[in-house]
GROMACS .gro file of C-alpha atoms in nm:
model
  341
    1MET     CA    1  -2.460  -1.698   1.231
    2SER     CA    2  -2.325  -1.480   1.535
    3ASP     CA    3  -2.225  -1.147   1.458
    4SER     CA    4  -1.937  -1.159   1.675
    5LEU     CA    5  -1.790  -1.440   1.450
    6PRO     CA    6  -1.524  -1.359   1.207
    7ILE     CA    7  -1.544  -1.469   0.855
    8GLU     CA    8  -1.327  -1.408   0.551
    9VAL     CA    9  -1.477  -1.178   0.275
   10VAL     CA   10  -1.332  -1.240  -0.080
   11THR     CA   11  -1.295  -0.877  -0.241
   12GLY     CA   12  -1.077  -1.038  -0.564
   13VAL     CA   13  -0.769  -0.826  -0.456
   14GLU     CA   14  -0.689  -0.926  -0.120
   15THR     CA   15  -0.880  -1.137   0.136
   16VAL     CA   16  -1.015  -0.916   0.445
   17PRO     CA   17  -1.130  -0.987   0.748
   18ALA     CA   18  -1.462  -0.970   0.870
   19PRO     CA   19  -1.549  -0.612   0.999
   20THR     CA   20  -1.509  -0.680   1.358
   21GLU     CA   21  -1.216  -0.389   1.376
   22ARG     CA   22  -1.461  -0.173   1.630
   23THR     CA   23  -1.339  -0.449   1.936
   24SER     CA   24  -0.971  -0.416   1.817
   25PRO     CA   25  -0.725  -0.155   1.950
   26ALA     CA   26  -0.655   0.139   1.722
   27ILE     CA   27  -0.289   0.056   1.673
   28GLU     CA   28  -0.122  -0.291   1.749
   29VAL     CA   29   0.239  -0.315   1.703
   30SER     CA   30   0.407  -0.649   1.805
   31GLN     CA   31   0.803  -0.731   1.765
   32LEU     CA   32   0.817  -0.510   1.478
   33SER     CA   33   1.202  -0.464   1.325
   34ARG     CA   34   1.327  -0.260   1.012
   35TRP     CA   35   1.673  -0.247   0.906
   36PHE     CA   36   1.873  -0.074   0.611
   37PRO     CA   37   2.206  -0.116   0.520
   38GLY     CA   38   2.400  -0.043   0.837
   39VAL     CA   39   2.124   0.058   1.003
   40HIS     CA   40   1.866  -0.135   1.221
   41ALA     CA   41   1.608   0.141   1.243
   42VAL     CA   42   1.357   0.005   1.435
   43GLN     CA   43   1.436  -0.281   1.660
   44ASP     CA   44   1.168  -0.563   1.800
   45VAL     CA   45   0.921  -0.262   1.927
   46SER     CA   46   0.550  -0.351   2.086
   47PHE     CA   47   0.292  -0.117   2.178
   48THR     CA   48  -0.088  -0.067   2.198
   49VAL     CA   49  -0.315   0.252   2.163
   50GLU     CA   50  -0.609   0.222   2.260
   51ARG     CA   51  -0.901   0.388   2.026
   52GLY     CA   52  -0.969   0.740   2.122
   53GLN     CA   53  -0.632   0.789   2.291
   54VAL     CA   54  -0.379   1.087   2.199
   55ILE     CA   55  -0.016   0.909   2.190
   56GLY     CA   56   0.301   1.113   2.184
   57PHE     CA   57   0.587   0.948   2.010
   58VAL     CA   58   0.922   1.082   2.100
   59GLY     CA   59   1.289   1.039   2.052
   60ALA     CA   60   1.603   1.186   1.923
   61ASN     CA   61   1.654   1.250   1.540
   62GLY     CA   62   1.771   0.907   1.416
   63ALA     CA   63   1.563   0.715   1.707
   64GLY     CA   64   1.323   0.541   1.459
   65LYS     CA   65   1.030   0.771   1.488
   66THR     CA   66   0.946   0.817   1.127
   67THR     CA   67   1.015   0.458   1.041
   68THR     CA   68   0.783   0.333   1.262
   69MET     CA   69   0.513   0.556   1.142
   70ARG     CA   70   0.581   0.515   0.808
   71ILE     CA   71   0.530   0.133   0.868
   72LEU     CA   72   0.226   0.211   1.038
   73ALA     CA   73   0.138   0.443   0.722
   74THR     CA   74   0.185   0.142   0.495
   75LEU     CA   75   0.477   0.344   0.316
   76ASP     CA   76   0.727   0.134   0.396
   77TYR     CA   77   0.733  -0.250   0.516
   78PRO     CA   78   0.915  -0.457   0.836
   79ASN     CA   79   1.164  -0.724   0.820
   80SER     CA   80   0.979  -0.861   1.061
   81GLY     CA   81   0.724  -0.853   1.323
   82GLU     CA   82   0.365  -0.704   1.301
   83ALA     CA   83   0.142  -0.362   1.300
   84LYS     CA   84  -0.223  -0.349   1.260
   85ILE     CA   85  -0.459  -0.034   1.265
   86CYS     CA   86  -0.819  -0.095   1.341
   87GLY     CA   87  -0.705  -0.507   1.350
   88PHE     CA   88  -0.608  -0.461   0.984
   89ASP     CA   89  -0.221  -0.591   0.926
   90VAL     CA   90  -0.069  -0.303   0.729
   91VAL     CA   91   0.157  -0.534   0.533
   92LYS     CA   92  -0.160  -0.804   0.427
   93HIS     CA   93  -0.449  -0.554   0.430
   94PRO     CA   94  -0.279  -0.215   0.313
   95VAL     CA   95  -0.605  -0.096   0.145
   96GLU     CA   96  -0.824  -0.149   0.457
   97VAL     CA   97  -0.550   0.039   0.676
   98ARG     CA   98  -0.503   0.362   0.445
   99LYS     CA   99  -0.919   0.356   0.498
  100ARG     CA  100  -0.903   0.405   0.820
  101ILE     CA  101  -0.580   0.665   0.837
  102GLY     CA  102  -0.498   1.030   0.812
  103TRP     CA  103  -0.118   1.041   0.721
  104MET     CA  104   0.045   1.398   0.795
  105PRO     CA  105   0.415   1.390   0.691
  106ASP     CA  106   0.689   1.604   0.836
  107HIS     CA  107   0.695   1.748   0.483
  108TYR     CA  108   0.429   1.768   0.238
  109GLY     CA  109   0.459   1.851  -0.161
  110THR     CA  110   0.322   2.215  -0.291
  111TYR     CA  111   0.249   2.262  -0.623
  112SER     CA  112   0.318   2.555  -0.841
  113ASN     CA  113  -0.044   2.766  -0.973
  114MET     CA  114  -0.259   2.564  -0.706
  115THR     CA  115  -0.516   2.721  -0.479
  116VAL     CA  116  -0.556   2.541  -0.145
  117LEU     CA  117  -0.910   2.446  -0.282
  118GLU     CA  118  -0.769   2.282  -0.569
  119TYR     CA  119  -0.528   2.142  -0.359
  120LEU     CA  120  -0.789   1.965  -0.149
  121ASP     CA  121  -1.014   1.898  -0.418
  122PHE     CA  122  -0.767   1.684  -0.606
  123PHE     CA  123  -0.729   1.481  -0.283
  124ALA     CA  124  -1.095   1.446  -0.247
  125ARG     CA  125  -1.151   1.336  -0.602
  126ALA     CA  126  -0.865   1.077  -0.561
  127LEU     CA  127  -1.053   0.947  -0.227
  128GLY     CA  128  -1.369   0.876  -0.435
  129TYR     CA  129  -1.600   1.174  -0.360
  130GLN     CA  130  -1.763   1.309  -0.649
  131GLY     CA  131  -2.067   1.571  -0.681
  132GLN     CA  132  -2.209   1.742  -0.373
  133GLU     CA  133  -2.058   1.530  -0.141
  134ARG     CA  134  -1.717   1.625  -0.261
  135ILE     CA  135  -1.769   2.001  -0.255
  136ASP     CA  136  -1.938   1.932   0.134
  137ARG     CA  137  -1.651   1.784   0.232
  138ILE     CA  138  -1.402   2.050   0.138
  139ALA     CA  139  -1.612   2.318   0.290
  140GLU     CA  140  -1.620   2.104   0.612
  141VAL     CA  141  -1.232   2.059   0.589
  142LEU     CA  142  -1.182   2.421   0.526
  143GLU     CA  143  -1.421   2.550   0.820
  144PHE     CA  144  -1.213   2.305   1.037
  145THR     CA  145  -0.868   2.391   0.990
  146ASP     CA  146  -0.989   2.770   0.961
  147LEU     CA  147  -0.864   2.787   0.564
  148THR     CA  148  -1.223   2.901   0.466
  149GLY     CA  149  -1.086   3.264   0.349
  150LEU     CA  150  -0.767   3.119   0.214
  151ALA     CA  151  -0.937   2.889  -0.056
  152HIS     CA  152  -0.803   3.072  -0.356
  153ARG     CA  153  -0.453   3.141  -0.202
  154LEU     CA  154  -0.174   2.983  -0.389
  155ILE     CA  155  -0.023   2.724  -0.160
  156ASP     CA  156   0.320   2.822  -0.242
  157GLN     CA  157   0.234   3.111  -0.034
  158LEU     CA  158   0.112   2.997   0.242
  159SER     CA  159   0.291   3.101   0.610
  160LYS     CA  160   0.419   2.761   0.744
  161GLY     CA  161   0.149   2.746   1.014
  162MET     CA  162  -0.125   2.763   0.730
  163GLY     CA  163   0.097   2.507   0.530
  164GLN     CA  164   0.064   2.288   0.823
  165ARG     CA  165  -0.331   2.338   0.878
  166LEU     CA  166  -0.347   2.229   0.488
  167CYS     CA  167  -0.197   1.939   0.516
  168LEU     CA  168  -0.353   1.830   0.822
  169GLY     CA  169  -0.700   1.899   0.639
  170ARG     CA  170  -0.604   1.704   0.346
  171ALA     CA  171  -0.507   1.420   0.617
  172LEU     CA  172  -0.873   1.467   0.731
  173ILE     CA  173  -1.059   1.417   0.403
  174HIS     CA  174  -1.185   1.116   0.416
  175ASP     CA  175  -1.279   1.125   0.806
  176PRO     CA  176  -1.029   0.882   0.922
  177GLU     CA  177  -1.044   0.682   1.259
  178VAL     CA  178  -0.670   0.743   1.320
  179LEU     CA  179  -0.463   0.998   1.226
  180ILE     CA  180  -0.033   0.957   1.237
  181LEU     CA  181   0.115   1.283   1.247
  182ASP     CA  182   0.479   1.321   1.177
  183GLU     CA  183   0.637   1.640   1.364
  184PRO     CA  184   0.302   1.844   1.284
  185ALA     CA  185   0.481   2.128   1.492
  186ALA     CA  186   0.814   2.146   1.374
  187GLY     CA  187   0.883   2.517   1.266
  188LEU     CA  188   0.581   2.689   1.375
  189ASP     CA  189   0.573   3.036   1.597
  190PRO     CA  190   0.418   2.979   1.934
  191LYS     CA  191   0.047   3.139   1.770
  192ALA     CA  192   0.063   2.847   1.517
  193ARG     CA  193   0.128   2.593   1.769
  194VAL     CA  194  -0.147   2.689   1.940
  195GLU     CA  195  -0.374   2.662   1.698
  196LEU     CA  196  -0.275   2.291   1.610
  197LYS     CA  197  -0.270   2.210   1.968
  198HIS     CA  198  -0.643   2.287   1.943
  199LEU     CA  199  -0.713   2.155   1.673
  200ILE     CA  200  -0.583   1.826   1.793
  201ARG     CA  201  -0.780   1.868   2.121
  202ILE     CA  202  -1.084   1.896   1.895
  203LEU     CA  203  -1.022   1.578   1.704
  204SER     CA  204  -0.987   1.397   2.071
  205GLN     CA  205  -1.276   1.505   2.157
  206GLU     CA  206  -1.450   1.368   1.853
  207GLY     CA  207  -1.336   1.007   1.927
  208LYS     CA  208  -0.990   1.033   1.665
  209THR     CA  209  -0.703   0.834   1.788
  210VAL     CA  210  -0.408   1.071   1.720
  211PHE     CA  211  -0.085   0.922   1.699
  212ILE     CA  212   0.210   1.216   1.726
  213SER     CA  213   0.557   1.242   1.705
  214SER     CA  214   0.736   1.584   1.829
  215HIS     CA  215   1.046   1.768   1.972
  216ILE     CA  216   0.826   1.955   2.232
  217LEU     CA  217   0.786   1.770   2.504
  218SER     CA  218   0.601   2.010   2.722
  219GLU     CA  219   0.338   2.048   2.435
  220LEU     CA  220   0.274   1.667   2.392
  221GLY     CA  221   0.286   1.652   2.798
  222GLU     CA  222  -0.031   1.903   2.776
  223MET     CA  223  -0.216   1.742   2.503
  224CYS     CA  224  -0.099   1.333   2.521
  225ASP     CA  225  -0.292   1.046   2.752
  226SER     CA  226   0.078   0.896   2.734
  227LEU     CA  227   0.399   0.962   2.588
  228LEU     CA  228   0.585   0.683   2.412
  229PHE     CA  229   0.979   0.724   2.423
  230ILE     CA  230   1.209   0.542   2.167
  231ASN     CA  231   1.584   0.487   2.146
  232GLN     CA  232   1.780   0.311   1.894
  233GLY     CA  233   1.470   0.182   1.787
  234ARG     CA  234   1.371   0.056   2.101
  235ILE     CA  235   1.097   0.233   2.339
  236ILE     CA  236   1.231   0.317   2.672
  237HIS     CA  237   0.907   0.431   2.834
  238HIS     CA  238   0.544   0.396   2.777
  239GLY     CA  239   0.322   0.585   3.014
  240SER     CA  240   0.191   0.932   3.135
  241ALA     CA  241   0.408   1.268   3.140
  242GLU     CA  242   0.354   1.248   3.561
  243SER     CA  243   0.477   0.854   3.542
  244LEU     CA  244   0.775   1.020   3.342
  245ARG     CA  245   0.868   1.273   3.579
  246ARG     CA  246   0.854   1.041   3.883
  247ARG     CA  247   1.062   0.758   3.714
  248SER     CA  248   1.303   1.037   3.639
  249SER     CA  249   1.398   1.138   3.966
  250ALA     CA  250   1.356   1.072   4.318
  251THR     CA  251   1.409   1.431   4.455
  252ALA     CA  252   1.145   1.729   4.477
  253LEU     CA  253   1.262   2.087   4.346
  254VAL     CA  254   1.135   2.375   4.563
  255GLU     CA  255   1.130   2.733   4.508
  256VAL     CA  256   1.103   2.905   4.831
  257GLN     CA  257   1.012   3.275   4.826
  258LEU     CA  258   1.167   3.513   5.174
  259ALA     CA  259   1.095   3.839   5.305
  260GLY     CA  260   1.462   3.881   5.388
  261SER     CA  261   1.776   3.795   5.303
  262ILE     CA  262   1.881   3.486   5.084
  263ASP     CA  263   2.191   3.394   5.279
  264ARG     CA  264   1.934   3.279   5.555
  265LEU     CA  265   1.795   3.020   5.334
  266ARG     CA  266   2.171   2.933   5.223
  267GLU     CA  267   2.306   2.886   5.587
  268TRP     CA  268   2.009   2.720   5.690
  269ALA     CA  269   1.983   2.455   5.403
  270MET     CA  270   2.369   2.367   5.480
  271LEU     CA  271   2.236   2.224   5.832
  272ALA     CA  272   1.877   2.062   5.743
  273PRO     CA  273   1.837   1.702   5.664
  274HIS     CA  274   1.713   1.603   5.311
  275VAL     CA  275   1.789   1.966   5.207
  276SER     CA  276   2.061   2.113   4.979
  277PHE     CA  277   2.076   2.463   4.858
  278LYS     CA  278   2.081   2.460   4.446
  279GLU     CA  279   2.034   2.850   4.336
  280ALA     CA  280   1.910   3.173   4.405
  281THR     CA  281   1.621   3.346   4.263
  282LYS     CA  282   1.501   3.684   4.232
  283ASN     CA  283   1.282   3.700   4.571
  284GLY     CA  284   1.405   3.372   4.735
  285GLY     CA  285   1.581   3.018   4.633
  286ARG     CA  286   1.536   2.672   4.481
  287ILE     CA  287   1.607   2.401   4.734
  288GLU     CA  288   1.604   2.050   4.647
  289ILE     CA  289   1.461   1.778   4.889
  290ASP     CA  290   1.615   1.428   4.850
  291SER     CA  291   1.268   1.257   4.843
  292VAL     CA  292   0.905   1.299   4.675
  293GLU     CA  293   0.718   1.219   4.952
  294GLY     CA  294   0.478   1.477   5.059
  295GLU     CA  295   0.537   1.359   5.439
  296ILE     CA  296   0.917   1.499   5.386
  297ILE     CA  297   0.852   1.762   5.184
  298SER     CA  298   0.605   1.887   5.463
  299THR     CA  299   0.865   1.832   5.762
  300VAL     CA  300   1.073   2.033   5.568
  301LEU     CA  301   0.853   2.363   5.555
  302ARG     CA  302   0.760   2.311   5.887
  303ARG     CA  303   1.090   2.311   6.006
  304MET     CA  304   1.175   2.615   5.811
  305ILE     CA  305   0.918   2.806   5.967
  306GLN     CA  306   0.993   2.701   6.329
  307ASP     CA  307   1.366   2.797   6.257
  308GLY     CA  308   1.241   3.132   6.216
  309LEU     CA  309   1.286   3.186   5.816
  310PRO     CA  310   1.012   3.454   5.689
  311VAL     CA  311   0.923   3.198   5.402
  312THR     CA  312   0.617   3.401   5.191
  313ASP     CA  313   0.570   3.120   4.929
  314PHE     CA  314   0.673   2.745   4.915
  315HIS     CA  315   0.587   2.531   4.605
  316ILE     CA  316   0.712   2.245   4.427
  317GLN     CA  317   0.820   2.280   4.098
  318GLU     CA  318   0.680   2.070   3.822
  319ARG     CA  319   0.986   1.857   3.670
  320LYS     CA  320   0.993   1.952   3.288
  321LEU     CA  321   0.996   1.654   3.049
  322GLU     CA  322   1.287   1.758   2.876
  323ASP     CA  323   1.461   1.703   3.160
  324ALA     CA  324   1.320   1.390   3.268
  325PHE     CA  325   1.399   1.263   2.864
  326ILE     CA  326   1.755   1.371   2.919
  327GLU     CA  327   1.801   1.185   3.284
  328ILE     CA  328   1.671   0.842   3.104
  329LEU     CA  329   1.883   0.899   2.807
  330GLY     CA  330   2.186   0.977   3.049
  331GLU     CA  331   2.104   0.655   3.279
  332LEU     CA  332   2.081   0.477   2.952
  333GLU     CA  333   2.418   0.585   2.836
  334ALA     CA  334   2.608   0.515   3.162
  335SER     CA  335   2.489   0.174   3.142
  336GLY     CA  336   2.627   0.166   2.789
  337VAL     CA  337   2.315   0.151   2.577
  338PRO     CA  338   2.414   0.371   2.291
  339ILE     CA  339   2.209   0.698   2.229
  340ALA     CA  340   2.079   0.800   1.897
  341SER     CA  341   2.170   1.187   1.786
   0.00000   0.00000   0.00000
């Protein structure tokens, strides 16, 4: 019989598809919906995440992020639609899904009089690790999360950043293929955010699929292959950070530095085609060009030089993801679509 032909294996608990999931996307969501009394939290959501990708899941509070992630983590049930992890349905085959995911919630429980080592040891035992294999696996996780030196510290005495690394370590104990991380950077100081971002980059290089929600859009743009925006339970954007910037605006914001007075730039912008003056800066000003086409932008620079402006620097400012997201929400609100808050 061909290895590519799926068969059913009866386990006595659930009927599990044959292990052909390596050919399946890491995450598949199709027409997923979840509602509670008076709230339609997730509405016909569909998206696919390929293996090895890092996906940022973005939305305002109440937009449906956590509900979607809890369904993927088999902690909640959809009212309709389907979600699969590595080819296994989260409702029909939750045991198989849990073998393949590492779940990091936005808050995790701490326990009095329990050390970092005891905490990880508890979950390693619960996951079936025994003897030397358990000891080795815990040691690997402690080293990866840089918690080896804190192994005997009580977990309720950890800083926020240390606690987040411990929560990530717990999610990594069984070496899952897919990581689902709900607001892992919330409340972290800049140093702890850099450390967390470094760990996620390493996991990506190891081939893990990472599905991560965050309000810090600039950091998601640096880490993620693509961004998934949700609003009022519906997906409103799925693509790269650059495609989001292009979609949100048809203008280019340019910072110009001058050797002379800023008034010359202000006066010049009043008469120049395609240009408007936005604001003064320490050594010049910002202008807005009504196109993102390279030819028009270069024409503006050439005209500035020809008109005698003493330009010492001229560069396009990268549009902030936060600004792009706000603009998209503004467009939706203007068209009558309610906005989560």
